[in-house]
CSV table of C-alpha atoms and ligand atoms in Angstrom, one decimal:
chain,number,residue,atom,x,y,z
A,1,MET,CA,21.0,23.0,-15.5
A,2,GLY,CA,19.4,20.4,-17.9
A,3,PHE,CA,16.6,18.1,-16.4
A,4,MET,CA,18.8,15.1,-16.6
A,5,ASP,CA,21.6,16.7,-14.5
A,6,ILE,CA,18.9,17.6,-11.8
A,7,HIS,CA,17.6,14.1,-11.9
A,8,SER,CA,20.9,12.4,-11.4
A,9,GLU,CA,22.0,15.1,-8.6
A,10,ALA,CA,18.6,14.6,-6.8
A,11,VAL,CA,18.1,11.8,-4.2
A,12,VAL,CA,15.2,10.1,-6.0
A,13,VAL,CA,12.9,8.1,-3.8
A,14,ASP,CA,9.9,6.0,-4.7
A,15,THR,CA,7.9,5.0,-1.6
A,16,HIS,CA,5.8,2.3,-3.0
A,17,CYS,CA,6.1,-0.7,-5.4
A,18,ASP,CA,4.6,-4.2,-5.4
A,19,THR,CA,7.6,-5.9,-7.0
A,20,LEU,CA,8.0,-8.4,-4.4
A,21,LYS,CA,4.5,-9.9,-5.2
A,22,CYS,CA,5.9,-10.8,-8.7
A,23,LEU,CA,8.5,-13.0,-7.0
A,24,LEU,CA,6.2,-15.1,-5.0
A,25,PRO,CA,3.9,-17.9,-6.1
A,26,GLU,CA,1.6,-17.1,-3.4
A,27,PHE,CA,0.6,-14.1,-5.5
A,28,THR,CA,1.4,-15.0,-9.0
A,29,ARG,CA,-0.2,-18.4,-9.1
A,30,ASN,CA,-3.6,-17.2,-8.0
A,31,ARG,CA,-6.2,-17.9,-10.8
A,32,ASP,CA,-7.1,-14.2,-11.2
A,33,SER,CA,-3.7,-12.9,-10.4
A,34,MET,CA,-2.6,-9.5,-12.0
A,35,TRP,CA,1.0,-10.3,-11.2
A,36,GLU,CA,3.2,-11.8,-14.1
A,37,ASP,CA,5.3,-14.6,-12.6
A,38,ARG,CA,8.8,-13.4,-12.3
A,39,SER,CA,9.9,-15.7,-9.3
A,40,GLY,CA,12.4,-17.6,-11.5
A,41,LEU,CA,13.7,-14.2,-13.0
A,42,GLY,CA,14.3,-12.3,-9.9
A,43,MET,CA,15.2,-8.6,-9.8
A,44,CYS,CA,18.9,-8.8,-11.0
A,45,ALA,CA,18.3,-9.4,-14.7
A,46,ARG,CA,16.9,-6.6,-16.9
A,47,SER,CA,13.5,-7.6,-17.8
A,48,GLU,CA,10.7,-6.3,-20.1
A,49,LEU,CA,8.1,-7.8,-17.7
A,50,GLY,CA,6.4,-5.6,-15.2
A,51,HIS,CA,7.8,-2.3,-14.2
A,52,VAL,CA,10.8,-2.6,-11.8
A,53,ASP,CA,14.0,-4.5,-11.5
A,54,ALA,CA,17.5,-3.5,-10.3
A,55,HIS,CA,18.8,-2.6,-13.7
A,56,ARG,CA,15.7,-0.5,-14.5
A,57,LEU,CA,15.8,1.3,-11.2
A,58,MET,CA,19.3,2.3,-12.1
A,59,GLU,CA,18.3,3.5,-15.6
A,60,GLY,CA,15.4,5.6,-14.2
A,61,GLY,CA,17.8,7.2,-11.5
A,62,VAL,CA,15.9,6.0,-8.6
A,63,ASP,CA,18.0,6.0,-5.6
A,64,CYS,CA,15.7,4.5,-3.1
A,65,GLN,CA,12.9,2.0,-3.9
A,66,VAL,CA,10.5,1.1,-1.0
A,67,PHE,CA,9.4,-2.5,-1.4
A,68,ALA,CA,5.9,-3.3,-0.1
A,69,VAL,CA,5.3,-6.5,1.9
A,70,SER,CA,1.6,-7.3,2.0
A,71,SER,CA,-0.7,-10.1,2.5
A,72,GLU,CA,-4.3,-9.5,2.4
A,73,ARG,CA,-6.9,-12.2,2.8
A,74,SER,CA,-8.8,-11.5,-0.4
A,75,ARG,CA,-5.6,-12.0,-2.6
A,76,THR,CA,-3.5,-14.6,-0.9
A,77,PRO,CA,-3.7,-17.9,0.8
A,78,SER,CA,-4.5,-17.9,4.6
A,79,HIS,CA,-1.0,-17.4,5.9
A,80,PRO,CA,-0.3,-13.8,6.1
A,81,LEU,CA,2.6,-14.0,8.5
A,82,ARG,CA,4.3,-16.8,6.6
A,83,THR,CA,3.7,-14.9,3.4
A,84,ALA,CA,5.2,-11.7,4.7
A,85,LEU,CA,8.3,-13.5,6.0
A,86,MET,CA,8.8,-15.2,2.6
A,87,MET,CA,8.5,-11.8,0.9
A,88,ILE,CA,11.2,-10.3,3.3
A,89,GLU,CA,13.5,-13.4,2.7
A,90,ARG,CA,13.1,-12.9,-1.0
A,91,PHE,CA,14.0,-9.2,-0.6
A,92,HIS,CA,17.2,-9.8,1.2
A,93,ARG,CA,18.1,-12.7,-1.3
A,94,GLU,CA,17.8,-10.4,-4.2
A,95,CYS,CA,19.9,-7.8,-2.5
A,96,GLU,CA,22.6,-10.4,-1.9
A,97,ALA,CA,22.2,-11.5,-5.5
A,98,CYS,CA,22.2,-8.0,-7.3
A,99,ASP,CA,25.3,-6.1,-7.1
A,100,VAL,CA,23.5,-2.8,-7.5
A,101,LEU,CA,20.8,-3.3,-4.9
A,102,THR,CA,21.5,-2.8,-1.2
A,103,PRO,CA,19.0,-3.1,1.7
A,104,VAL,CA,18.9,0.1,3.9
A,105,THR,CA,17.1,1.1,7.2
A,106,CYS,CA,17.8,4.7,7.6
A,107,SER,CA,18.3,7.9,5.6
A,108,GLY,CA,22.1,7.9,5.9
A,109,GLU,CA,22.2,4.5,4.4
A,110,ILE,CA,20.3,5.7,1.4
A,111,LEU,CA,22.7,8.6,0.8
A,112,GLU,CA,25.6,6.2,1.1
A,113,ALA,CA,24.1,3.8,-1.4
A,114,LYS,CA,23.8,6.7,-3.9
A,115,ARG,CA,27.5,7.7,-3.3
A,116,MET,CA,28.4,4.0,-4.1
A,117,GLY,CA,26.4,4.1,-7.2
A,118,LYS,CA,23.8,1.6,-5.8
A,119,VAL,CA,20.0,1.6,-5.4
A,120,ALA,CA,18.8,1.5,-1.8
A,121,GLY,CA,15.9,-0.9,-1.0
A,122,LEU,CA,13.8,-0.2,2.0
A,123,LEU,CA,11.0,-2.6,3.2
A,124,SER,CA,7.5,-1.4,4.1
A,125,ILE,CA,4.4,-3.3,5.3
A,126,GLU,CA,1.3,-2.7,3.4
A,127,GLY,CA,-1.5,-3.7,5.7
A,128,ALA,CA,-0.7,-5.0,9.3
A,129,ASP,CA,-2.7,-8.1,8.8
A,130,VAL,CA,0.7,-9.7,8.8
A,131,ILE,CA,1.1,-9.2,12.5
A,132,GLU,CA,-1.8,-11.6,13.0
A,133,GLY,CA,-3.1,-9.6,15.9
A,134,ARG,CA,0.1,-9.4,18.0
A,135,ILE,CA,1.6,-5.9,18.4
A,136,GLU,CA,4.9,-7.5,19.3
A,137,MET,CA,5.4,-8.6,15.7
A,138,LEU,CA,5.8,-5.1,14.7
A,139,GLY,CA,9.2,-5.3,16.7
A,140,VAL,CA,10.1,-8.6,15.0
A,141,TYR,CA,9.5,-7.0,11.5
A,142,ARG,CA,11.7,-3.9,12.6
A,143,ARG,CA,14.5,-6.5,13.4
A,144,LEU,CA,13.9,-7.8,9.8
A,145,GLY,CA,14.5,-4.4,8.3
A,146,VAL,CA,11.0,-3.1,8.0
A,147,ARG,CA,10.8,0.7,8.7
A,148,MET,CA,7.4,1.7,7.3
A,149,VAL,CA,4.0,0.2,8.3
A,150,GLY,CA,0.5,0.9,6.9
A,151,LEU,CA,-2.1,-0.3,9.3
A,152,VAL,CA,-4.5,-1.5,6.7
A,153,HIS,CA,-4.7,-2.5,3.1
A,154,SER,CA,-7.9,-2.4,1.0
A,155,LEU,CA,-10.1,-4.3,3.4
A,156,ARG,CA,-11.1,-3.9,7.1
A,157,ASN,CA,-8.6,-5.8,9.5
A,158,GLN,CA,-8.2,-6.0,13.2
A,159,LEU,CA,-6.6,-2.5,13.4
A,160,ALA,CA,-8.4,-0.3,10.9
A,161,ASP,CA,-10.7,0.0,7.9
A,162,GLY,CA,-9.5,0.2,4.3
A,163,VAL,CA,-11.1,2.5,1.9
A,164,THR,CA,-12.2,-0.3,-0.3
A,165,ASP,CA,-14.6,-1.6,2.5
A,166,ARG,CA,-16.9,1.3,1.7
A,167,ARG,CA,-19.8,0.5,4.3
A,168,THR,CA,-17.7,0.1,7.4
A,169,GLY,CA,-16.4,3.7,8.0
A,170,GLY,CA,-14.9,3.0,11.4
A,171,GLY,CA,-11.9,4.7,13.0
A,172,LEU,CA,-9.0,2.7,14.5
A,173,SER,CA,-9.8,-0.2,16.7
A,174,GLU,CA,-8.2,-0.5,20.3
A,175,LEU,CA,-5.4,-2.8,18.6
A,176,GLY,CA,-5.0,-0.1,15.9
A,177,VAL,CA,-4.5,2.6,18.6
A,178,GLN,CA,-1.9,0.3,20.3
A,179,ALA,CA,-0.2,-0.2,17.0
A,180,VAL,CA,0.3,3.6,16.5
A,181,GLU,CA,1.8,3.9,20.0
A,182,GLU,CA,4.0,0.9,19.3
A,183,LEU,CA,5.2,2.2,15.8
A,184,ASP,CA,6.0,5.5,17.5
A,185,ARG,CA,7.9,3.9,20.2
A,186,LEU,CA,9.9,1.8,17.7
A,187,SER,CA,10.5,4.8,15.5
A,188,MET,CA,8.9,3.3,12.5
A,189,ILE,CA,7.1,5.4,9.9
A,190,ILE,CA,3.3,5.3,9.7
A,191,ASP,CA,2.0,5.0,6.3
A,192,VAL,CA,-1.7,6.3,5.9
A,193,SER,CA,-2.2,5.3,2.2
A,194,HIS,CA,-5.3,2.8,2.0
A,195,ILE,CA,-6.8,3.7,5.5
A,196,ASN,CA,-10.2,5.3,5.4
A,197,ASP,CA,-10.8,8.9,6.1
A,198,GLU,CA,-11.8,8.2,9.8
A,199,GLY,CA,-8.8,6.1,10.4
A,200,PHE,CA,-6.6,8.8,8.9
A,201,TRP,CA,-7.8,11.4,11.3
A,202,ASP,CA,-7.4,9.0,14.3
A,203,VAL,CA,-3.7,8.3,13.3
A,204,LEU,CA,-3.0,12.0,12.9
A,205,ASP,CA,-4.5,12.7,16.4
A,206,LEU,CA,-2.5,9.9,18.1
A,207,THR,CA,0.9,9.8,16.5
A,208,GLU,CA,3.8,12.2,17.5
A,209,ASN,CA,5.7,11.5,14.2
A,210,PRO,CA,5.4,12.8,10.6
A,211,VAL,CA,3.3,10.3,8.7
A,212,ILE,CA,3.7,9.2,5.1
A,213,ALA,CA,1.0,8.6,2.5
A,214,SER,CA,3.3,6.4,0.5
A,215,HIS,CA,1.1,6.2,-2.6
A,216,SER,CA,-1.8,8.6,-2.6
A,217,ASN,CA,-2.9,11.6,-4.9
A,218,SER,CA,-5.2,14.5,-4.5
A,219,ARG,CA,-9.0,13.8,-4.4
A,220,ALA,CA,-9.6,17.4,-5.5
A,221,VAL,CA,-7.8,16.7,-8.9
A,222,CYS,CA,-9.2,13.1,-9.2
A,223,LEU,CA,-12.2,12.1,-7.2
A,224,HIS,CA,-11.2,8.7,-5.8
A,225,PRO,CA,-11.5,7.4,-2.2
A,226,ARG,CA,-7.8,6.4,-2.3
A,227,ASN,CA,-6.8,10.1,-2.8
A,228,MET,CA,-6.8,12.6,-0.1
A,229,THR,CA,-9.0,15.7,0.4
A,230,ASP,CA,-7.6,19.1,0.6
A,231,GLU,CA,-8.3,19.1,4.4
A,232,MET,CA,-6.4,15.8,4.8
A,233,ILE,CA,-3.5,17.4,2.7
A,234,LEU,CA,-3.5,20.4,5.0
A,235,ALA,CA,-3.5,18.2,8.1
A,236,LEU,CA,-0.7,16.0,6.6
A,237,ALA,CA,1.4,19.2,5.9
A,238,GLU,CA,0.7,20.6,9.5
A,239,ASN,CA,2.0,17.1,10.7
A,240,GLY,CA,5.2,17.5,8.6
A,241,GLY,CA,4.0,14.4,6.6
A,242,VAL,CA,4.7,13.6,2.9
A,243,MET,CA,2.6,12.1,0.2
A,244,GLY,CA,3.9,10.1,-2.7
A,245,MET,CA,2.3,10.5,-6.1
A,246,ASN,CA,0.6,7.2,-7.2
A,247,PHE,CA,0.6,6.4,-11.1
A,248,ALA,CA,-2.5,4.1,-11.0
A,249,PRO,CA,-4.5,5.6,-13.8
A,250,SER,CA,-7.8,5.6,-11.7
A,251,PHE,CA,-6.2,7.7,-9.0
A,252,VAL,CA,-4.6,10.0,-11.7
A,253,HIS,CA,-7.6,11.0,-14.0
A,254,PRO,CA,-11.0,9.6,-14.5
A,255,GLU,CA,-10.5,9.3,-18.3
A,256,LYS,CA,-7.0,9.7,-19.5
A,257,ALA,CA,-4.0,9.3,-17.1
A,258,THR,CA,-0.8,10.7,-18.5
A,259,LEU,CA,2.4,11.8,-17.0
A,260,LYS,CA,1.4,15.4,-17.2
A,261,ARG,CA,-1.9,14.6,-15.4
A,262,VAL,CA,0.3,13.1,-12.5
A,263,VAL,CA,2.2,16.3,-12.4
A,264,ASP,CA,-1.1,18.2,-12.1
A,265,HIS,CA,-1.6,16.5,-8.7
A,266,VAL,CA,1.9,17.8,-7.8
A,267,ASP,CA,0.9,21.3,-9.0
A,268,HIS,CA,-2.3,21.2,-6.8
A,269,ILE,CA,-0.6,20.0,-3.6
A,270,VAL,CA,2.3,22.6,-4.0
A,271,ASP,CA,-0.4,25.3,-4.5
A,272,LEU,CA,-2.1,24.0,-1.4
A,273,VAL,CA,0.7,23.4,1.1
A,274,GLY,CA,4.0,24.3,-0.7
A,275,PRO,CA,6.7,22.1,-2.0
A,276,ASP,CA,7.7,20.3,1.2
A,277,HIS,CA,4.9,17.7,1.3
A,278,VAL,CA,5.0,15.9,-1.9
A,279,GLY,CA,7.0,13.1,-3.4
A,280,LEU,CA,6.8,9.9,-5.6
A,281,GLY,CA,5.0,6.7,-4.7
A,282,SER,CA,4.7,5.1,-8.2
A,283,ASP,CA,2.8,1.7,-7.0
A,284,PHE,CA,4.8,0.2,-10.1
A,285,ASP,CA,4.1,-3.5,-10.4
A,286,GLY,CA,0.9,-2.9,-8.5
A,287,ILE,CA,-1.2,-1.1,-11.1
A,288,PRO,CA,-3.1,-2.8,-13.9
A,289,SER,CA,-2.0,-0.2,-16.5
A,290,ASN,CA,0.2,2.8,-16.8
A,291,PRO,CA,-0.3,6.5,-17.6
A,292,ALA,CA,1.2,7.3,-20.9
A,293,GLY,CA,4.8,8.4,-20.5
A,294,LEU,CA,5.3,6.2,-17.3
A,295,GLU,CA,5.4,2.8,-18.7
A,296,ASP,CA,8.0,1.6,-16.3
A,297,VAL,CA,10.5,2.9,-13.7
A,298,THR,CA,13.0,3.8,-16.6
A,299,LYS,CA,10.6,6.6,-17.5
A,300,MET,CA,11.0,8.5,-14.0
A,301,PRO,CA,13.2,11.3,-15.5
A,302,GLY,CA,10.1,12.2,-17.5
A,303,ILE,CA,8.6,13.6,-14.3
A,304,THR,CA,11.7,15.9,-13.6
A,305,ARG,CA,11.6,17.1,-17.3
A,306,GLU,CA,7.8,17.9,-16.8
A,307,LEU,CA,8.6,19.9,-13.5
A,308,VAL,CA,11.3,21.8,-15.2
A,309,GLU,CA,9.0,22.7,-18.0
A,310,ARG,CA,6.5,23.9,-15.5
A,311,GLU,CA,9.2,26.1,-14.2
A,312,TYR,CA,9.7,24.6,-10.7
A,313,GLY,CA,13.0,25.7,-9.1
A,314,GLU,CA,15.9,23.3,-9.0
A,315,ALA,CA,15.6,23.2,-5.1
A,316,ASP,CA,11.9,22.4,-5.2
A,317,ILE,CA,12.4,19.7,-7.8
A,318,LYS,CA,15.0,18.0,-5.6
A,319,LYS,CA,12.6,18.0,-2.7
A,320,ILE,CA,9.8,16.6,-4.8
A,321,LEU,CA,11.9,13.9,-6.3
A,322,GLY,CA,12.9,12.6,-2.9
A,323,GLY,CA,14.4,15.3,-0.6
A,324,ASN,CA,11.1,15.5,1.3
A,325,HIS,CA,10.9,11.7,1.9
A,326,ILE,CA,14.5,11.8,3.0
A,327,ARG,CA,13.7,14.7,5.5
A,328,LEU,CA,10.8,12.6,6.9
A,329,MET,CA,12.8,9.5,7.1
A,330,LYS,CA,15.6,11.3,8.9
A,331,ASP,CA,13.1,12.7,11.4
A,332,VAL,CA,11.5,9.2,12.2
A,333,ILE,CA,13.8,6.3,11.4
A,334,GLY,CA,17.2,8.3,11.4
B,401,ZN,ZN1,-1.5,-0.1,-2.4
């Protein structure tokens, strides 16, 4: 079977993009913003700007794209809750406007969207700053369609420490512990990308569900604090979790990031824990430049081609492209 046939048959899932930030002036109109303003353009029209829109997701054969909602104090004005709600509203409006994009909240709806020839959009929160200190807000976000939550973004917040705050080094706060318990109770997926190592171990001790590292790579392959040590990957596998391969050049290779170097991370993780715990989490529209061969989401089939060339079996390729993420979703959110 050719790589394109495998790619089309697979349920392809990408567990992280920052596209919603390109659609909100709160992000694009900051003086030092890295996001090109696509607020007037939206996601329906095929664009050359940025990395992701509805048409390019179809072209790239992506069946489910997770859209991050985030609002960190260093990057946005001081209204995290309002900013998050505006992002969620914009996501739902885009789904109403684009024939091919449909909002989903469980794995069954992703499979149904694929059958209908549509792209499923799932909401995640990147950094629970957006609950503004109230655990009850997690339930509110769930009602609005969010099914995945990262406790912290780059910087320390009320729940946990992000890896970019290098001097803090703390585990979860009391509120962070309560958030893990509440996310388990609400059957929402916990995302451990961005949390520091101490927080990662706390989350794994506390949660009863498999966790996702939606956009994190291997630290043994590329030394970066946003990537995961072998010890962490072993624990993630033991927990039944899945990690999505991030295309940010600095997480892929210290000198020259390419599509092949991304697949080197897959090789390492599969060697370490087998093929059941790795997937895709591009970070498209959130990365300052791209690995050669992964210029935007239309290039996703290149990953499949490379896996075929490295003689992965068809079943394992399908797991890596999205089967593992679907298994985790089915376990946690249904
Ligand atoms: Zn991120």
